[in-house]
Tab-separated table of C-alpha atoms in Angstrom:
chain	number	residue	atom	x	y	z
O	201	UNK	CA	150.394	-18.856	-84.117
O	202	UNK	CA	152.826	-16.569	-82.321
O	203	UNK	CA	156.335	-17.700	-81.444
O	204	UNK	CA	158.709	-15.416	-79.551
O	205	UNK	CA	162.168	-16.550	-78.516
O	206	UNK	CA	162.564	-14.251	-75.515
O	207	UNK	CA	166.171	-15.341	-74.898
O	208	UNK	CA	168.352	-18.166	-76.130
O	209	UNK	CA	171.882	-19.113	-75.150
O	210	UNK	CA	174.047	-20.387	-72.322
O	211	UNK	CA	173.007	-17.496	-70.047
O	212	UNK	CA	169.295	-18.236	-70.201
O	213	UNK	CA	166.468	-19.560	-72.362
O	214	UNK	CA	162.757	-18.816	-72.648
O	215	UNK	CA	160.338	-19.220	-75.567
O	216	UNK	CA	156.723	-18.044	-75.754
O	217	UNK	CA	154.259	-19.948	-77.947
O	218	UNK	CA	150.619	-18.981	-78.461
O	219	UNK	CA	148.379	-21.181	-80.551
O	220	UNK	CA	144.608	-21.597	-80.747
O	221	UNK	CA	144.119	-19.375	-77.707
O	222	UNK	CA	146.562	-21.347	-75.511
O	223	UNK	CA	149.587	-19.497	-74.121
O	224	UNK	CA	152.717	-21.424	-73.155
O	225	UNK	CA	156.196	-20.589	-71.935
O	226	UNK	CA	158.904	-23.115	-72.752
O	227	UNK	CA	161.640	-22.827	-70.112
O	228	UNK	CA	162.173	-19.955	-67.690
O	229	UNK	CA	165.943	-19.600	-67.713
O	230	UNK	CA	166.052	-15.820	-67.383
O	231	UNK	CA	164.804	-13.673	-64.506
O	232	UNK	CA	161.083	-13.476	-63.854
O	233	UNK	CA	161.334	-9.700	-64.204
O	234	UNK	CA	162.857	-10.032	-67.654
O	235	UNK	CA	160.251	-12.607	-68.676
O	236	UNK	CA	157.496	-10.277	-67.483
O	237	UNK	CA	158.925	-7.346	-69.463
O	238	UNK	CA	159.516	-9.426	-72.601
O	239	UNK	CA	155.981	-10.804	-72.529
O	240	UNK	CA	154.551	-7.331	-71.896
O	241	UNK	CA	156.332	-6.161	-75.049
O	242	UNK	CA	154.391	-8.891	-76.884
O	243	UNK	CA	151.128	-7.737	-75.282
O	244	UNK	CA	150.977	-10.760	-72.962
O	245	UNK	CA	150.242	-10.762	-69.231
O	246	UNK	CA	152.277	-13.607	-67.605
O	247	UNK	CA	149.268	-14.358	-65.398
O	248	UNK	CA	147.426	-15.444	-68.560
O	249	UNK	CA	149.913	-18.232	-69.315
O	250	UNK	CA	148.367	-21.700	-69.369
O	251	UNK	CA	151.591	-23.348	-68.300
O	252	UNK	CA	155.372	-23.510	-68.306
O	253	UNK	CA	157.010	-26.421	-70.122
O	254	UNK	CA	160.504	-27.192	-68.816
O	255	UNK	CA	162.949	-29.075	-71.036
O	256	UNK	CA	165.491	-29.961	-68.310
O	257	UNK	CA	166.846	-28.835	-64.972
O	258	UNK	CA	169.981	-26.881	-65.946
O	259	UNK	CA	170.033	-23.357	-64.534
O	260	UNK	CA	169.893	-21.629	-67.921
O	261	UNK	CA	166.431	-23.176	-68.327
O	262	UNK	CA	164.972	-22.738	-64.825
O	263	UNK	CA	166.645	-19.651	-63.286
O	264	UNK	CA	163.429	-17.613	-63.231
O	265	UNK	CA	161.121	-20.437	-62.239
O	266	UNK	CA	161.025	-19.816	-58.481
O	267	UNK	CA	160.003	-16.161	-58.686
O	268	UNK	CA	157.680	-16.745	-61.640
O	269	UNK	CA	155.835	-19.516	-59.789
O	270	UNK	CA	155.525	-17.417	-56.629
O	271	UNK	CA	154.167	-14.439	-58.531
O	272	UNK	CA	151.675	-16.305	-60.690
O	273	UNK	CA	151.335	-19.897	-59.377
O	274	UNK	CA	151.606	-21.177	-62.925
O	275	UNK	CA	151.405	-24.913	-63.619
O	276	UNK	CA	154.834	-26.354	-64.490
O	277	UNK	CA	154.977	-29.364	-66.800
O	278	UNK	CA	158.089	-31.525	-67.061
O	279	UNK	CA	159.408	-35.037	-66.537
O	280	UNK	CA	159.387	-36.425	-62.997
O	281	UNK	CA	163.166	-36.938	-62.965
O	282	UNK	CA	163.646	-33.311	-64.010
O	283	UNK	CA	161.565	-32.149	-61.050
O	284	UNK	CA	163.566	-34.377	-58.695
O	285	UNK	CA	166.901	-32.996	-59.953
O	286	UNK	CA	165.967	-29.301	-59.899
O	287	UNK	CA	168.152	-27.411	-57.458
O	288	UNK	CA	165.294	-24.954	-56.932
O	289	UNK	CA	162.640	-27.619	-56.387
O	290	UNK	CA	162.086	-26.923	-52.687
O	291	UNK	CA	161.486	-23.215	-53.400
O	292	UNK	CA	158.681	-23.833	-55.887
O	293	UNK	CA	155.171	-24.533	-54.522
O	294	UNK	CA	154.732	-28.303	-54.791
O	295	UNK	CA	151.260	-28.017	-56.300
O	296	UNK	CA	152.694	-26.131	-59.290
O	297	UNK	CA	154.495	-29.249	-60.556
O	298	UNK	CA	152.727	-31.547	-62.990
O	299	UNK	CA	154.821	-34.575	-64.022
O	300	UNK	CA	154.351	-35.570	-67.661
O	301	UNK	CA	154.888	-38.584	-69.858
O	302	UNK	CA	155.203	-38.475	-73.642
O	303	UNK	CA	151.916	-36.793	-74.624
O	304	UNK	CA	149.399	-34.623	-72.804
O	305	UNK	CA	146.797	-31.979	-73.628
O	306	UNK	CA	146.614	-28.317	-72.659
O	307	UNK	CA	143.471	-26.568	-73.764
O	308	UNK	CA	142.915	-27.661	-77.328
O	309	UNK	CA	146.588	-28.395	-77.935
O	310	UNK	CA	148.415	-31.708	-77.900
O	311	UNK	CA	151.901	-31.436	-76.399
O	312	UNK	CA	154.397	-34.160	-77.218
O	313	UNK	CA	157.562	-34.440	-75.122
O	314	UNK	CA	160.360	-36.304	-76.898
O	315	UNK	CA	163.685	-37.419	-75.459
O	316	UNK	CA	166.840	-35.521	-76.420
O	317	UNK	CA	170.453	-36.645	-75.826
O	318	UNK	CA	171.852	-34.197	-73.258
O	319	UNK	CA	173.657	-34.480	-69.929
O	320	UNK	CA	170.590	-33.972	-67.746
O	321	UNK	CA	168.252	-36.262	-65.796
O	322	UNK	CA	165.536	-36.759	-68.438
O	323	UNK	CA	165.768	-33.925	-70.985
O	324	UNK	CA	163.079	-33.385	-73.605
O	325	UNK	CA	162.131	-31.276	-76.567
O	326	UNK	CA	158.526	-30.288	-77.221
O	327	UNK	CA	156.211	-30.608	-80.193
O	328	UNK	CA	153.080	-28.471	-79.831
O	329	UNK	CA	150.247	-29.460	-82.113
O	330	UNK	CA	147.017	-27.632	-82.827
O	331	UNK	CA	145.870	-25.901	-85.996
O	332	UNK	CA	149.619	-25.572	-86.659
O	333	UNK	CA	152.751	-27.201	-85.283
O	334	UNK	CA	155.666	-25.702	-83.415
O	335	UNK	CA	158.629	-27.831	-82.331
O	336	UNK	CA	161.538	-26.942	-80.064
O	337	UNK	CA	164.702	-29.054	-80.081
O	338	UNK	CA	167.697	-27.528	-78.320
O	339	UNK	CA	170.416	-28.782	-75.936
O	340	UNK	CA	171.082	-31.997	-77.805
O	341	UNK	CA	174.405	-33.608	-78.616
O	342	UNK	CA	173.172	-35.093	-81.883
O	343	UNK	CA	169.977	-35.597	-83.833
O	344	UNK	CA	168.650	-39.058	-83.057
O	345	UNK	CA	166.047	-40.774	-85.221
O	346	UNK	CA	163.431	-39.880	-82.580
O	347	UNK	CA	164.420	-36.199	-82.671
O	348	UNK	CA	164.376	-36.224	-86.475
O	349	UNK	CA	160.886	-37.707	-86.439
O	350	UNK	CA	159.747	-35.128	-83.881
O	351	UNK	CA	160.904	-32.112	-85.874
O	352	UNK	CA	159.370	-33.388	-89.108
O	353	UNK	CA	156.115	-31.679	-89.981
O	354	UNK	CA	156.814	-28.556	-87.930
O	355	UNK	CA	155.455	-25.321	-89.357
O	356	UNK	CA	157.805	-23.405	-87.067
O	357	UNK	CA	160.966	-25.025	-85.739
O	358	UNK	CA	163.263	-23.804	-82.961
O	359	UNK	CA	166.476	-25.763	-83.528
O	360	UNK	CA	169.822	-25.591	-81.782
O	361	UNK	CA	172.879	-24.352	-83.708
O	362	UNK	CA	175.203	-23.987	-80.752
O	363	UNK	CA	178.738	-23.949	-82.087
O	364	UNK	CA	181.229	-24.271	-84.896
O	365	UNK	CA	183.516	-27.206	-83.993
O	366	UNK	CA	186.705	-25.516	-85.213
O	367	UNK	CA	185.944	-22.283	-83.357
O	368	UNK	CA	185.240	-24.364	-80.242
O	369	UNK	CA	188.424	-26.446	-80.538
O	370	UNK	CA	190.577	-23.348	-81.028
O	371	UNK	CA	188.792	-21.312	-78.350
O	372	UNK	CA	189.578	-20.548	-74.728
O	373	UNK	CA	187.337	-23.130	-73.032
O	374	UNK	CA	189.150	-25.774	-70.955
O	375	UNK	CA	189.365	-29.130	-72.688
O	376	UNK	CA	186.874	-30.952	-70.372
O	377	UNK	CA	184.211	-28.365	-71.262
O	378	UNK	CA	185.051	-28.595	-74.961
O	379	UNK	CA	184.757	-32.374	-74.758
O	380	UNK	CA	181.360	-32.069	-73.038
O	381	UNK	CA	180.005	-29.724	-75.719
O	382	UNK	CA	181.313	-31.917	-78.551
O	383	UNK	CA	179.977	-35.137	-77.027
O	384	UNK	CA	176.788	-36.966	-77.982
O	385	UNK	CA	175.190	-35.506	-74.833
O	386	UNK	CA	176.411	-31.950	-75.357
O	387	UNK	CA	175.283	-29.359	-77.888
O	388	UNK	CA	174.491	-29.356	-81.605
O	389	UNK	CA	176.957	-27.940	-84.139
O	390	UNK	CA	175.841	-25.613	-86.934
O	391	UNK	CA	176.450	-28.240	-89.614
O	392	UNK	CA	174.487	-30.890	-87.716
O	393	UNK	CA	171.533	-28.506	-87.500
O	394	UNK	CA	171.764	-27.979	-91.248
O	395	UNK	CA	171.766	-31.685	-92.051
O	396	UNK	CA	168.758	-32.201	-89.770
O	397	UNK	CA	166.928	-29.615	-91.898
O	398	UNK	CA	168.065	-31.355	-95.089
O	399	UNK	CA	166.589	-34.647	-93.865
O	400	UNK	CA	163.162	-33.157	-93.114
O	401	UNK	CA	160.461	-34.500	-95.390
O	402	UNK	CA	158.422	-31.286	-95.149
O	403	UNK	CA	160.044	-27.853	-95.090
O	404	UNK	CA	159.114	-25.635	-92.124
O	405	UNK	CA	157.795	-22.191	-92.922
O	406	UNK	CA	160.278	-20.644	-90.469
O	407	UNK	CA	163.314	-21.916	-88.575
O	408	UNK	CA	164.782	-20.217	-85.522
O	409	UNK	CA	168.446	-21.104	-84.979
O	410	UNK	CA	168.760	-21.167	-81.204
O	411	UNK	CA	171.159	-21.545	-78.270
O	412	UNK	CA	174.030	-19.969	-80.225
O	413	UNK	CA	177.223	-19.875	-78.168
O	414	UNK	CA	178.610	-16.381	-77.638
O	415	UNK	CA	182.118	-17.846	-77.329
O	416	UNK	CA	182.115	-20.609	-79.930
O	417	UNK	CA	179.844	-19.287	-82.648
O	418	UNK	CA	178.765	-16.133	-84.434
O	419	UNK	CA	175.270	-15.419	-85.736
O	420	UNK	CA	176.465	-14.890	-89.309
O	421	UNK	CA	178.583	-18.058	-89.151
O	422	UNK	CA	175.636	-20.135	-87.960
O	423	UNK	CA	173.342	-18.725	-90.648
O	424	UNK	CA	175.911	-19.012	-93.446
O	425	UNK	CA	176.874	-22.589	-92.532
O	426	UNK	CA	173.261	-23.723	-92.515
O	427	UNK	CA	172.374	-21.858	-95.712
O	428	UNK	CA	175.469	-23.174	-97.525
O	429	UNK	CA	174.647	-26.796	-96.730
O	430	UNK	CA	170.992	-26.338	-97.667
O	431	UNK	CA	171.922	-24.625	-100.932
O	432	UNK	CA	174.273	-27.499	-101.740
O	433	UNK	CA	171.245	-29.794	-101.574
O	434	UNK	CA	169.131	-27.456	-103.712
O	435	UNK	CA	167.064	-26.279	-100.741
O	436	UNK	CA	166.013	-22.858	-99.479
O	437	UNK	CA	164.876	-22.056	-95.976
O	438	UNK	CA	163.952	-18.851	-94.167
O	439	UNK	CA	166.189	-18.577	-91.109
O	440	UNK	CA	165.675	-16.414	-88.011
O	441	UNK	CA	168.624	-15.944	-85.646
O	442	UNK	CA	167.849	-15.859	-81.935
O	443	UNK	CA	169.646	-13.742	-79.357
O	444	UNK	CA	170.731	-13.978	-75.744
O	445	UNK	CA	169.745	-10.368	-75.117
O	446	UNK	CA	166.801	-9.541	-77.401
O	447	UNK	CA	163.502	-11.239	-78.188
O	448	UNK	CA	162.992	-12.498	-81.743
O	449	UNK	CA	159.344	-12.916	-82.704
O	450	UNK	CA	157.176	-14.396	-85.391
O	451	UNK	CA	153.467	-13.668	-85.512
O	452	UNK	CA	151.910	-15.207	-88.585
O	453	UNK	CA	149.303	-17.542	-89.927
O	454	UNK	CA	151.428	-20.314	-91.410
O	455	UNK	CA	148.584	-22.010	-93.320
Protein backbone atom coordinates (compact mmCIF):
# COMPACT_ATOMS: atom_id res chain seq x y z
CA UNK A 1 0.00 0.00 0.00
CA UNK A 2 1.16 3.51 -0.84
CA UNK A 3 -0.37 6.56 0.82
CA UNK A 4 0.76 10.06 -0.13
CA UNK A 5 -0.85 13.14 1.38
CA UNK A 6 -0.13 15.53 -1.49
CA UNK A 7 -1.51 18.54 0.40
CA UNK A 8 -3.58 19.01 3.52
CA UNK A 9 -4.99 22.18 5.05
CA UNK A 10 -7.46 24.99 4.53
CA UNK A 11 -5.84 25.99 1.22
CA UNK A 12 -6.30 22.61 -0.44
CA UNK A 13 -6.43 18.86 0.12
CA UNK A 14 -5.50 15.82 -1.95
CA UNK A 15 -4.48 12.30 -0.92
CA UNK A 16 -3.21 9.50 -3.17
CA UNK A 17 -3.85 5.88 -2.18
CA UNK A 18 -2.62 2.85 -4.13
CA UNK A 19 -3.59 -0.61 -2.99
CA UNK A 20 -3.74 -3.97 -4.76
CA UNK A 21 -3.07 -2.33 -8.12
CA UNK A 22 -5.90 0.23 -7.75
CA UNK A 23 -4.97 3.92 -7.80
CA UNK A 24 -7.24 6.48 -6.14
CA UNK A 25 -7.16 10.20 -5.46
CA UNK A 26 -9.16 11.39 -2.47
CA UNK A 27 -10.17 15.02 -3.07
CA UNK A 28 -8.69 17.39 -5.63
CA UNK A 29 -8.50 20.63 -3.68
CA UNK A 30 -5.26 21.90 -5.20
CA UNK A 31 -4.57 22.81 -8.83
CA UNK A 32 -4.54 20.06 -11.43
CA UNK A 33 -1.02 21.13 -12.35
CA UNK A 34 0.16 20.66 -8.79
CA UNK A 35 -1.60 17.30 -8.53
CA UNK A 36 0.06 16.20 -11.76
CA UNK A 37 3.51 17.24 -10.51
CA UNK A 38 3.01 15.67 -7.07
CA UNK A 39 1.88 12.38 -8.58
CA UNK A 40 4.76 12.42 -11.06
CA UNK A 41 7.14 12.72 -8.11
CA UNK A 42 5.58 9.49 -6.82
CA UNK A 43 6.02 7.84 -10.23
CA UNK A 44 2.29 8.00 -11.00
CA UNK A 45 0.67 9.17 -14.24
CA UNK A 46 -2.68 10.87 -13.35
CA UNK A 47 -4.22 9.21 -16.41
CA UNK A 48 -3.72 5.87 -14.64
CA UNK A 49 -5.98 6.83 -11.72
CA UNK A 50 -9.00 4.58 -11.30
CA UNK A 51 -11.07 7.34 -9.77
CA UNK A 52 -11.35 10.45 -7.63
CA UNK A 53 -13.22 10.17 -4.33
CA UNK A 54 -14.61 13.51 -3.14
CA UNK A 55 -15.41 13.98 0.55
CA UNK A 56 -17.50 17.17 0.18
CA UNK A 57 -18.02 20.20 -2.01
CA UNK A 58 -15.95 22.88 -0.24
CA UNK A 59 -13.42 24.55 -2.53
CA UNK A 60 -10.37 23.29 -0.64
CA UNK A 61 -11.45 19.78 -1.68
CA UNK A 62 -12.56 20.35 -5.29
CA UNK A 63 -10.53 23.32 -6.64
CA UNK A 64 -8.61 21.21 -9.16
CA UNK A 65 -11.50 18.99 -10.18
CA UNK A 66 -12.60 20.87 -13.30
CA UNK A 67 -9.20 20.90 -14.99
CA UNK A 68 -8.33 17.39 -13.82
CA UNK A 69 -11.56 15.99 -15.25
CA UNK A 70 -11.07 17.80 -18.56
CA UNK A 71 -7.51 16.56 -18.91
CA UNK A 72 -8.13 12.94 -17.98
CA UNK A 73 -11.92 12.32 -17.90
CA UNK A 74 -11.51 10.50 -14.60
CA UNK A 75 -14.54 8.99 -12.87
CA UNK A 76 -15.57 11.06 -9.82
CA UNK A 77 -17.25 9.26 -6.93
CA UNK A 78 -19.18 11.15 -4.27
CA UNK A 79 -22.61 11.56 -2.70
CA UNK A 80 -25.42 12.85 -4.91
CA UNK A 81 -26.03 15.89 -2.69
CA UNK A 82 -22.34 16.77 -2.91
CA UNK A 83 -22.53 16.76 -6.71
CA UNK A 84 -25.64 18.96 -6.61
CA UNK A 85 -23.97 21.52 -4.32
CA UNK A 86 -20.65 21.76 -6.17
CA UNK A 87 -20.12 25.26 -7.50
CA UNK A 88 -18.05 23.79 -10.33
CA UNK A 89 -20.58 21.11 -11.25
CA UNK A 90 -21.57 22.60 -14.61
CA UNK A 91 -17.91 22.76 -15.71
CA UNK A 92 -17.26 19.06 -15.14
CA UNK A 93 -18.37 16.59 -17.85
CA UNK A 94 -21.61 15.07 -16.55
CA UNK A 95 -20.56 11.53 -17.41
CA UNK A 96 -17.59 11.81 -15.02
CA UNK A 97 -19.89 11.87 -11.97
CA UNK A 98 -20.81 8.61 -10.28
CA UNK A 99 -23.14 9.05 -7.29
CA UNK A 100 -22.41 6.65 -4.43
CA UNK A 101 -24.15 5.23 -1.40
CA UNK A 102 -22.39 3.72 1.60
CA UNK A 103 -20.33 0.96 -0.05
CA UNK A 104 -19.10 0.31 -3.57
CA UNK A 105 -16.27 -1.55 -5.30
CA UNK A 106 -13.41 -0.25 -7.43
CA UNK A 107 -11.24 -2.93 -8.93
CA UNK A 108 -10.62 -5.39 -6.14
CA UNK A 109 -11.14 -2.81 -3.41
CA UNK A 110 -14.19 -2.16 -1.27
CA UNK A 111 -14.74 1.55 -0.60
CA UNK A 112 -16.91 2.51 2.35
CA UNK A 113 -18.21 6.08 2.59
CA UNK A 114 -19.19 7.06 6.13
CA UNK A 115 -20.95 10.23 7.25
CA UNK A 116 -18.94 12.92 9.04
CA UNK A 117 -20.34 15.92 10.96
CA UNK A 118 -19.34 18.98 8.91
CA UNK A 119 -21.13 22.00 7.47
CA UNK A 120 -21.53 20.62 3.96
CA UNK A 121 -24.36 18.97 2.01
CA UNK A 122 -23.54 15.31 2.70
CA UNK A 123 -19.88 15.05 3.76
CA UNK A 124 -18.14 11.70 4.09
CA UNK A 125 -14.90 10.06 5.07
CA UNK A 126 -13.59 7.00 3.25
CA UNK A 127 -12.48 3.56 4.35
CA UNK A 128 -10.61 1.69 1.61
CA UNK A 129 -10.38 -2.03 2.14
CA UNK A 130 -8.31 -4.58 0.27
CA UNK A 131 -5.31 -6.58 1.43
CA UNK A 132 -4.86 -3.68 3.87
CA UNK A 133 -7.05 -0.84 5.12
CA UNK A 134 -6.64 2.89 4.77
CA UNK A 135 -9.13 5.31 6.32
CA UNK A 136 -9.45 9.07 5.88
CA UNK A 137 -11.45 11.13 8.36
CA UNK A 138 -10.97 14.89 8.13
CA UNK A 139 -13.25 17.96 8.25
CA UNK A 140 -15.33 16.76 11.17
CA UNK A 141 -16.53 18.72 14.17
CA UNK A 142 -16.37 15.72 16.50
CA UNK A 143 -15.84 11.99 16.41
CA UNK A 144 -19.24 10.31 16.31
CA UNK A 145 -19.72 6.64 17.14
CA UNK A 146 -19.99 5.95 13.38
CA UNK A 147 -16.69 7.73 12.70
CA UNK A 148 -15.03 5.87 15.57
CA UNK A 149 -16.25 2.57 14.15
CA UNK A 150 -15.03 3.54 10.68
CA UNK A 151 -11.48 4.37 11.76
CA UNK A 152 -11.14 1.20 13.83
CA UNK A 153 -9.10 -1.48 12.10
CA UNK A 154 -7.24 0.93 9.83
CA UNK A 155 -3.66 -0.02 9.03
CA UNK A 156 -3.04 3.56 7.90
CA UNK A 157 -5.20 6.40 9.19
CA UNK A 158 -5.42 9.97 7.91
CA UNK A 159 -7.04 11.86 10.79
CA UNK A 160 -7.78 15.54 11.24
CA UNK A 161 -5.93 17.51 13.93
CA UNK A 162 -7.00 20.96 12.83
CA UNK A 163 -6.50 23.29 15.77
CA UNK A 164 -5.64 23.95 19.38
CA UNK A 165 -8.75 25.50 20.98
CA UNK A 166 -6.81 28.04 23.05
CA UNK A 167 -4.71 29.16 20.09
CA UNK A 168 -7.93 29.50 18.07
CA UNK A 169 -9.78 31.46 20.78
CA UNK A 170 -6.87 33.86 21.23
CA UNK A 171 -6.16 34.19 17.51
CA UNK A 172 -7.11 36.79 14.92
CA UNK A 173 -10.09 35.03 13.31
CA UNK A 174 -13.45 36.82 13.66
CA UNK A 175 -15.70 35.26 16.28
CA UNK A 176 -18.26 33.79 13.80
CA UNK A 177 -15.45 31.84 12.11
CA UNK A 178 -14.05 30.72 15.45
CA UNK A 179 -17.52 29.55 16.47
CA UNK A 180 -17.88 27.61 13.20
CA UNK A 181 -14.54 25.83 13.67
CA UNK A 182 -15.30 24.98 17.30
CA UNK A 183 -18.81 23.72 16.55
CA UNK A 184 -19.91 20.10 16.18
CA UNK A 185 -19.94 20.67 12.40
CA UNK A 186 -16.56 22.40 12.21
CA UNK A 187 -13.08 20.95 12.60
CA UNK A 188 -11.40 18.51 14.98
CA UNK A 189 -9.10 19.74 17.76
CA UNK A 190 -5.74 18.11 18.45
CA UNK A 191 -6.93 16.63 21.74
CA UNK A 192 -10.07 15.17 20.16
CA UNK A 193 -7.92 13.45 17.54
CA UNK A 194 -5.80 12.00 20.33
CA UNK A 195 -8.77 10.62 22.24
CA UNK A 196 -10.13 9.05 19.05
CA UNK A 197 -6.80 7.20 18.75
CA UNK A 198 -6.99 6.16 22.41
CA UNK A 199 -10.43 4.62 21.83
CA UNK A 200 -9.30 2.52 18.86
CA UNK A 201 -9.39 -1.19 19.58
CA UNK A 202 -6.55 -1.91 17.15
CA UNK A 203 -3.56 0.40 16.78
CA UNK A 204 -2.85 1.64 13.24
CA UNK A 205 0.64 1.08 11.91
CA UNK A 206 0.85 4.75 10.86
CA UNK A 207 -1.24 7.85 11.53
CA UNK A 208 -1.13 10.99 9.42
CA UNK A 209 -2.30 14.07 11.33
CA UNK A 210 -4.04 16.12 8.66
CA UNK A 211 -5.76 19.43 7.88
CA UNK A 212 -3.59 21.32 10.38
CA UNK A 213 -4.53 25.00 10.53
CA UNK A 214 -1.69 27.35 9.65
CA UNK A 215 -3.27 30.04 11.86
CA UNK A 216 -4.59 28.05 14.80
CA UNK A 217 -2.12 25.21 15.16
CA UNK A 218 1.54 24.31 14.81
CA UNK A 219 2.88 20.95 13.63
CA UNK A 220 4.89 20.39 16.81
CA UNK A 221 1.91 21.38 18.97
CA UNK A 222 -0.37 18.92 17.18
CA UNK A 223 2.17 16.10 17.47
CA UNK A 224 3.05 16.84 21.10
CA UNK A 225 -0.59 17.11 22.20
CA UNK A 226 -1.48 13.80 20.61
CA UNK A 227 1.64 12.03 21.89
CA UNK A 228 1.15 13.40 25.42
CA UNK A 229 -2.42 12.11 25.65
CA UNK A 230 -1.46 8.73 24.20
CA UNK A 231 1.49 8.41 26.58
CA UNK A 232 -0.82 9.22 29.49
CA UNK A 233 -2.84 6.14 28.52
CA UNK A 234 0.28 3.99 28.16
CA UNK A 235 0.10 4.00 24.36
CA UNK A 236 2.64 4.64 21.62
CA UNK A 237 1.85 5.58 18.06
CA UNK A 238 3.96 6.54 15.05
CA UNK A 239 2.77 9.94 13.85
CA UNK A 240 3.35 11.58 10.46
CA UNK A 241 2.62 15.30 10.11
CA UNK A 242 1.08 16.45 6.84
CA UNK A 243 1.77 19.75 5.12
CA UNK A 244 -0.08 22.32 3.06
CA UNK A 245 2.91 22.77 0.77
CA UNK A 246 4.77 19.44 0.60
CA UNK A 247 3.72 15.85 -0.01
CA UNK A 248 4.18 13.38 2.85
CA UNK A 249 4.37 9.76 1.73
CA UNK A 250 4.31 6.27 3.11
CA UNK A 251 5.15 3.31 0.91
CA UNK A 252 5.19 0.12 2.93
CA UNK A 253 3.79 -3.33 3.35
CA UNK A 254 1.89 -3.01 6.62
CA UNK A 255 1.32 -6.76 7.11
